[in-house]
Amino acid sequence: MVLIIVGLIGIALVVLLVKGFVQLSKESDIKSKELDEQYGELTKEFDIGWFGIDDTIRIYADSKKIWLMGKVYDFKDIRSVSLETETKAGRRKVIATSSTDTLGTIGRSIAGAVVGGSTGALIGAGTAKHKTVIEQEGENDTIVYIVDIKTTDMQKPVVTVRLEAQRDKAIELYSTFELILEQTK
């Protein structure tokens, strides 16, 4: 009986999620058409996330307008763009290995014995070189590309776009905004 109730709740949640995504998709399509009618032919579009039109960047080169994550900007409103990376670490393993130079230990022990007898041999052996090597191994490290777009908008002066493991898209987005900046000089 409990399994049936849990199953029905699960089905209801899936239905609600699907309805929500369908509604979001319809709203995004309507907004896209409105933007296209208002600003002309779409030159370039970047889908950044999962949440419809507010997670897109749409470039309208002819009218010099940009739909930037939910807001329209003029090309001249873009002040600068930067591209950075950070590493999102997966599981990490640290390996430390210590070793002593064996030949160095024997040689120093003999030299110490000649100079100071058995006490000198112990002191000589103790001065042998020790080496510790520390290695880090990372599994599933992911590079996150961060494109910061600075605007003249006092409400939101920086729009940050994070692209996980999407190098080509990050470079294309950055380069597109560089071109926009060149056009406004």
mmCIF file of C-alpha atoms in Angstrom:
data_model
loop_
_atom_site.group_PDB
_atom_site.id
_atom_site.type_symbol
_atom_site.label_atom_id
_atom_site.label_comp_id
_atom_site.label_asym_id
_atom_site.label_seq_id
_atom_site.Cartn_x
_atom_site.Cartn_y
_atom_site.Cartn_z
ATOM 1 C CA MET A 1 0.000 0.000 0.000
ATOM 2 C CA VAL A 2 2.823 2.410 0.929
ATOM 3 C CA LEU A 3 4.635 1.604 -2.315
ATOM 4 C CA ILE A 4 1.525 2.431 -4.324
ATOM 5 C CA ILE A 5 1.189 5.820 -2.595
ATOM 6 C CA VAL A 6 4.892 6.607 -3.098
ATOM 7 C CA GLY A 7 4.579 5.574 -6.768
ATOM 8 C CA LEU A 8 1.543 7.821 -7.293
ATOM 9 C CA ILE A 9 3.329 10.760 -5.663
ATOM 10 C CA GLY A 10 6.324 10.153 -7.937
ATOM 11 C CA ILE A 11 4.114 10.076 -11.036
ATOM 12 C CA ALA A 12 2.368 13.281 -9.930
ATOM 13 C CA LEU A 13 5.736 15.038 -9.495
ATOM 14 C CA VAL A 14 6.897 13.955 -12.944
ATOM 15 C CA VAL A 15 3.642 15.205 -14.507
ATOM 16 C CA LEU A 16 4.013 18.576 -12.738
ATOM 17 C CA LEU A 17 7.624 18.931 -13.876
ATOM 18 C CA VAL A 18 6.751 18.112 -17.480
ATOM 19 C CA LYS A 19 3.848 20.598 -17.420
ATOM 20 C CA GLY A 20 6.166 23.249 -15.998
ATOM 21 C CA PHE A 21 8.785 22.689 -18.700
ATOM 22 C CA VAL A 22 6.135 22.715 -21.444
ATOM 23 C CA GLN A 23 4.726 25.997 -20.089
ATOM 24 C CA LEU A 24 8.236 27.475 -19.830
ATOM 25 C CA SER A 25 8.967 26.384 -23.394
ATOM 26 C CA LYS A 26 5.781 28.045 -24.685
ATOM 27 C CA GLU A 27 6.579 31.275 -22.831
ATOM 28 C CA SER A 28 10.123 31.225 -24.197
ATOM 29 C CA ASP A 29 8.871 30.752 -27.751
ATOM 30 C CA ILE A 30 6.459 33.688 -27.380
ATOM 31 C CA LYS A 31 9.159 35.949 -25.934
ATOM 32 C CA SER A 32 11.624 34.913 -28.672
ATOM 33 C CA LYS A 33 9.093 35.849 -31.359
ATOM 34 C CA GLU A 34 8.403 39.194 -29.659
ATOM 35 C CA LEU A 35 12.124 39.978 -29.532
ATOM 36 C CA ASP A 36 12.585 38.983 -33.175
ATOM 37 C CA GLU A 37 9.659 41.194 -34.251
ATOM 38 C CA GLN A 38 10.930 44.148 -32.216
ATOM 39 C CA TYR A 39 14.676 43.966 -33.011
ATOM 40 C CA GLY A 40 14.815 42.226 -36.376
ATOM 41 C CA GLU A 41 16.710 39.202 -37.552
ATOM 42 C CA LEU A 42 18.493 37.187 -34.886
ATOM 43 C CA THR A 43 22.247 37.198 -35.591
ATOM 44 C CA LYS A 44 23.473 34.815 -32.898
ATOM 45 C CA GLU A 45 22.045 32.966 -29.888
ATOM 46 C CA PHE A 46 23.717 31.311 -26.913
ATOM 47 C CA ASP A 47 21.721 28.899 -24.761
ATOM 48 C CA ILE A 48 23.289 29.095 -21.321
ATOM 49 C CA GLY A 49 20.965 27.153 -19.042
ATOM 50 C CA TRP A 50 17.809 25.153 -18.688
ATOM 51 C CA PHE A 51 15.311 27.820 -17.794
ATOM 52 C CA GLY A 52 14.122 29.146 -21.105
ATOM 53 C CA ILE A 53 14.566 32.571 -22.613
ATOM 54 C CA ASP A 54 15.983 34.108 -19.427
ATOM 55 C CA ASP A 55 18.976 31.776 -19.750
ATOM 56 C CA THR A 56 19.847 32.883 -23.275
ATOM 57 C CA ILE A 57 21.903 35.567 -24.915
ATOM 58 C CA ARG A 58 20.477 36.784 -28.215
ATOM 59 C CA ILE A 59 22.408 39.148 -30.470
ATOM 60 C CA TYR A 60 20.573 41.415 -32.945
ATOM 61 C CA ALA A 61 23.424 43.001 -34.924
ATOM 62 C CA ASP A 62 21.275 45.084 -37.313
ATOM 63 C CA SER A 63 19.503 46.923 -34.486
ATOM 64 C CA LYS A 64 22.581 46.749 -32.187
ATOM 65 C CA LYS A 65 20.581 45.118 -29.382
ATOM 66 C CA ILE A 66 21.398 42.266 -27.015
ATOM 67 C CA TRP A 67 18.990 40.161 -24.973
ATOM 68 C CA LEU A 68 21.268 39.354 -22.064
ATOM 69 C CA MET A 69 19.811 36.869 -19.604
ATOM 70 C CA GLY A 70 16.436 38.550 -19.281
ATOM 71 C CA LYS A 71 17.169 42.184 -20.201
ATOM 72 C CA VAL A 72 17.700 44.126 -23.416
ATOM 73 C CA TYR A 73 20.883 46.191 -23.801
ATOM 74 C CA ASP A 74 22.209 48.425 -26.558
ATOM 75 C CA PHE A 75 25.638 47.506 -27.886
ATOM 76 C CA LYS A 76 26.932 50.761 -26.355
ATOM 77 C CA ASP A 77 25.807 49.582 -22.883
ATOM 78 C CA ILE A 78 28.516 46.888 -22.874
ATOM 79 C CA ARG A 79 31.620 48.259 -21.135
ATOM 80 C CA SER A 80 33.932 45.235 -21.110
ATOM 81 C CA VAL A 81 34.134 41.465 -21.207
ATOM 82 C CA SER A 82 36.539 39.048 -19.526
ATOM 83 C CA LEU A 83 37.109 35.308 -19.639
ATOM 84 C CA GLU A 84 38.483 33.383 -16.672
ATOM 85 C CA THR A 85 38.693 29.757 -15.658
ATOM 86 C CA GLU A 86 38.477 27.892 -12.412
ATOM 87 C CA THR A 87 38.842 24.231 -11.633
ATOM 88 C CA LYS A 88 36.010 22.434 -9.977
ATOM 89 C CA ALA A 89 37.747 19.588 -8.191
ATOM 90 C CA GLY A 90 36.425 16.101 -8.258
ATOM 91 C CA ARG A 91 37.791 13.472 -5.906
ATOM 92 C CA ARG A 92 41.416 14.059 -4.917
ATOM 93 C CA LYS A 93 44.084 11.691 -3.663
ATOM 94 C CA VAL A 94 47.359 12.876 -2.131
ATOM 95 C CA ILE A 95 50.321 10.506 -2.231
ATOM 96 C CA ALA A 96 53.399 11.237 -0.097
ATOM 97 C CA THR A 97 56.507 9.109 -0.617
ATOM 98 C CA SER A 98 59.596 9.446 1.561
ATOM 99 C CA SER A 99 62.928 7.862 0.770
ATOM 100 C CA THR A 100 66.515 7.989 1.969
ATOM 101 C CA ASP A 101 69.486 7.828 -0.359
ATOM 102 C CA THR A 102 70.917 4.356 0.563
ATOM 103 C CA LEU A 103 74.346 4.873 -0.976
ATOM 104 C CA GLY A 104 74.601 8.234 0.736
ATOM 105 C CA THR A 105 73.784 6.608 4.079
ATOM 106 C CA ILE A 106 76.529 3.981 3.696
ATOM 107 C CA GLY A 107 79.120 6.495 2.546
ATOM 108 C CA ARG A 108 78.359 8.945 5.334
ATOM 109 C CA SER A 109 78.414 6.114 7.888
ATOM 110 C CA ILE A 110 81.921 4.979 6.774
ATOM 111 C CA ALA A 111 83.231 8.546 6.778
ATOM 112 C CA GLY A 112 81.760 9.099 10.254
ATOM 113 C CA ALA A 113 83.336 5.856 11.546
ATOM 114 C CA VAL A 114 86.775 6.900 10.292
ATOM 115 C CA VAL A 115 86.515 10.291 12.014
ATOM 116 C CA GLY A 116 84.573 9.427 15.199
ATOM 117 C CA GLY A 117 84.314 5.674 15.609
ATOM 118 C CA SER A 118 80.927 4.016 16.166
ATOM 119 C CA THR A 119 79.349 7.268 17.382
ATOM 120 C CA GLY A 120 80.627 9.004 14.248
ATOM 121 C CA ALA A 121 79.137 6.208 12.104
ATOM 122 C CA LEU A 122 75.679 6.783 13.614
ATOM 123 C CA ILE A 123 75.922 10.554 13.206
ATOM 124 C CA GLY A 124 77.178 10.158 9.623
ATOM 125 C CA ALA A 125 74.308 7.825 8.699
ATOM 126 C CA GLY A 126 71.797 10.239 10.227
ATOM 127 C CA THR A 127 72.955 13.065 7.954
ATOM 128 C CA ALA A 128 72.045 11.184 4.761
ATOM 129 C CA LYS A 129 69.668 12.991 2.392
ATOM 130 C CA HIS A 130 65.959 12.308 2.806
ATOM 131 C CA LYS A 131 63.554 13.040 -0.027
ATOM 132 C CA THR A 132 59.776 13.393 0.196
ATOM 133 C CA VAL A 133 57.692 13.573 -2.971
ATOM 134 C CA ILE A 134 54.083 14.674 -2.711
ATOM 135 C CA GLU A 135 51.820 14.002 -5.675
ATOM 136 C CA GLN A 136 48.217 14.966 -6.145
ATOM 137 C CA GLU A 137 45.966 12.980 -8.383
ATOM 138 C CA GLY A 138 42.607 14.427 -9.342
ATOM 139 C CA GLU A 139 39.708 12.513 -10.754
ATOM 140 C CA ASN A 140 36.850 14.200 -12.531
ATOM 141 C CA ASP A 141 38.322 17.700 -12.372
ATOM 142 C CA THR A 142 36.172 20.044 -14.445
ATOM 143 C CA ILE A 143 37.163 23.410 -15.849
ATOM 144 C CA VAL A 144 34.524 26.082 -15.417
ATOM 145 C CA TYR A 145 34.727 28.981 -17.877
ATOM 146 C CA ILE A 146 33.485 32.291 -16.504
ATOM 147 C CA VAL A 147 32.558 35.125 -18.858
ATOM 148 C CA ASP A 148 31.951 38.430 -17.045
ATOM 149 C CA ILE A 149 30.102 41.017 -19.112
ATOM 150 C CA LYS A 150 30.228 44.498 -17.574
ATOM 151 C CA THR A 151 27.393 46.864 -18.449
ATOM 152 C CA THR A 152 26.319 50.432 -17.727
ATOM 153 C CA ASP A 153 23.281 49.139 -15.784
ATOM 154 C CA MET A 154 23.467 50.320 -12.161
ATOM 155 C CA GLN A 155 21.044 47.569 -11.098
ATOM 156 C CA LYS A 156 23.205 44.799 -12.547
ATOM 157 C CA PRO A 157 26.619 46.116 -13.584
ATOM 158 C CA VAL A 158 28.062 42.622 -14.197
ATOM 159 C CA VAL A 159 26.375 39.681 -15.856
ATOM 160 C CA THR A 160 28.295 36.487 -15.126
ATOM 161 C CA VAL A 161 27.957 33.461 -17.368
ATOM 162 C CA ARG A 162 29.382 30.182 -16.020
ATOM 163 C CA LEU A 163 29.969 27.440 -18.556
ATOM 164 C CA GLU A 164 31.070 24.120 -17.120
ATOM 165 C CA ALA A 165 33.378 22.188 -19.465
ATOM 166 C CA GLN A 166 32.214 24.222 -22.494
ATOM 167 C CA ARG A 167 35.464 25.776 -23.694
ATOM 168 C CA ASP A 168 34.412 26.410 -27.292
ATOM 169 C CA LYS A 169 31.139 28.066 -26.300
ATOM 170 C CA ALA A 170 32.955 30.269 -23.756
ATOM 171 C CA ILE A 171 35.512 31.401 -26.327
ATOM 172 C CA GLU A 172 32.810 32.070 -28.912
ATOM 173 C CA LEU A 173 30.752 34.084 -26.406
ATOM 174 C CA TYR A 174 33.805 36.077 -25.305
ATOM 175 C CA SER A 175 34.842 36.735 -28.917
ATOM 176 C CA THR A 176 31.321 37.830 -29.855
ATOM 177 C CA PHE A 177 31.317 40.438 -27.096
ATOM 178 C CA GLU A 178 34.797 41.585 -28.150
ATOM 179 C CA LEU A 179 33.379 42.205 -31.627
ATOM 180 C CA ILE A 180 30.474 44.139 -30.115
ATOM 181 C CA LEU A 181 32.931 46.303 -28.180
ATOM 182 C CA GLU A 182 34.921 46.941 -31.375
ATOM 183 C CA GLN A 183 31.741 48.119 -33.142
ATOM 184 C CA THR A 184 31.014 50.686 -30.430
ATOM 185 C CA LYS A 185 34.427 52.408 -30.525
#
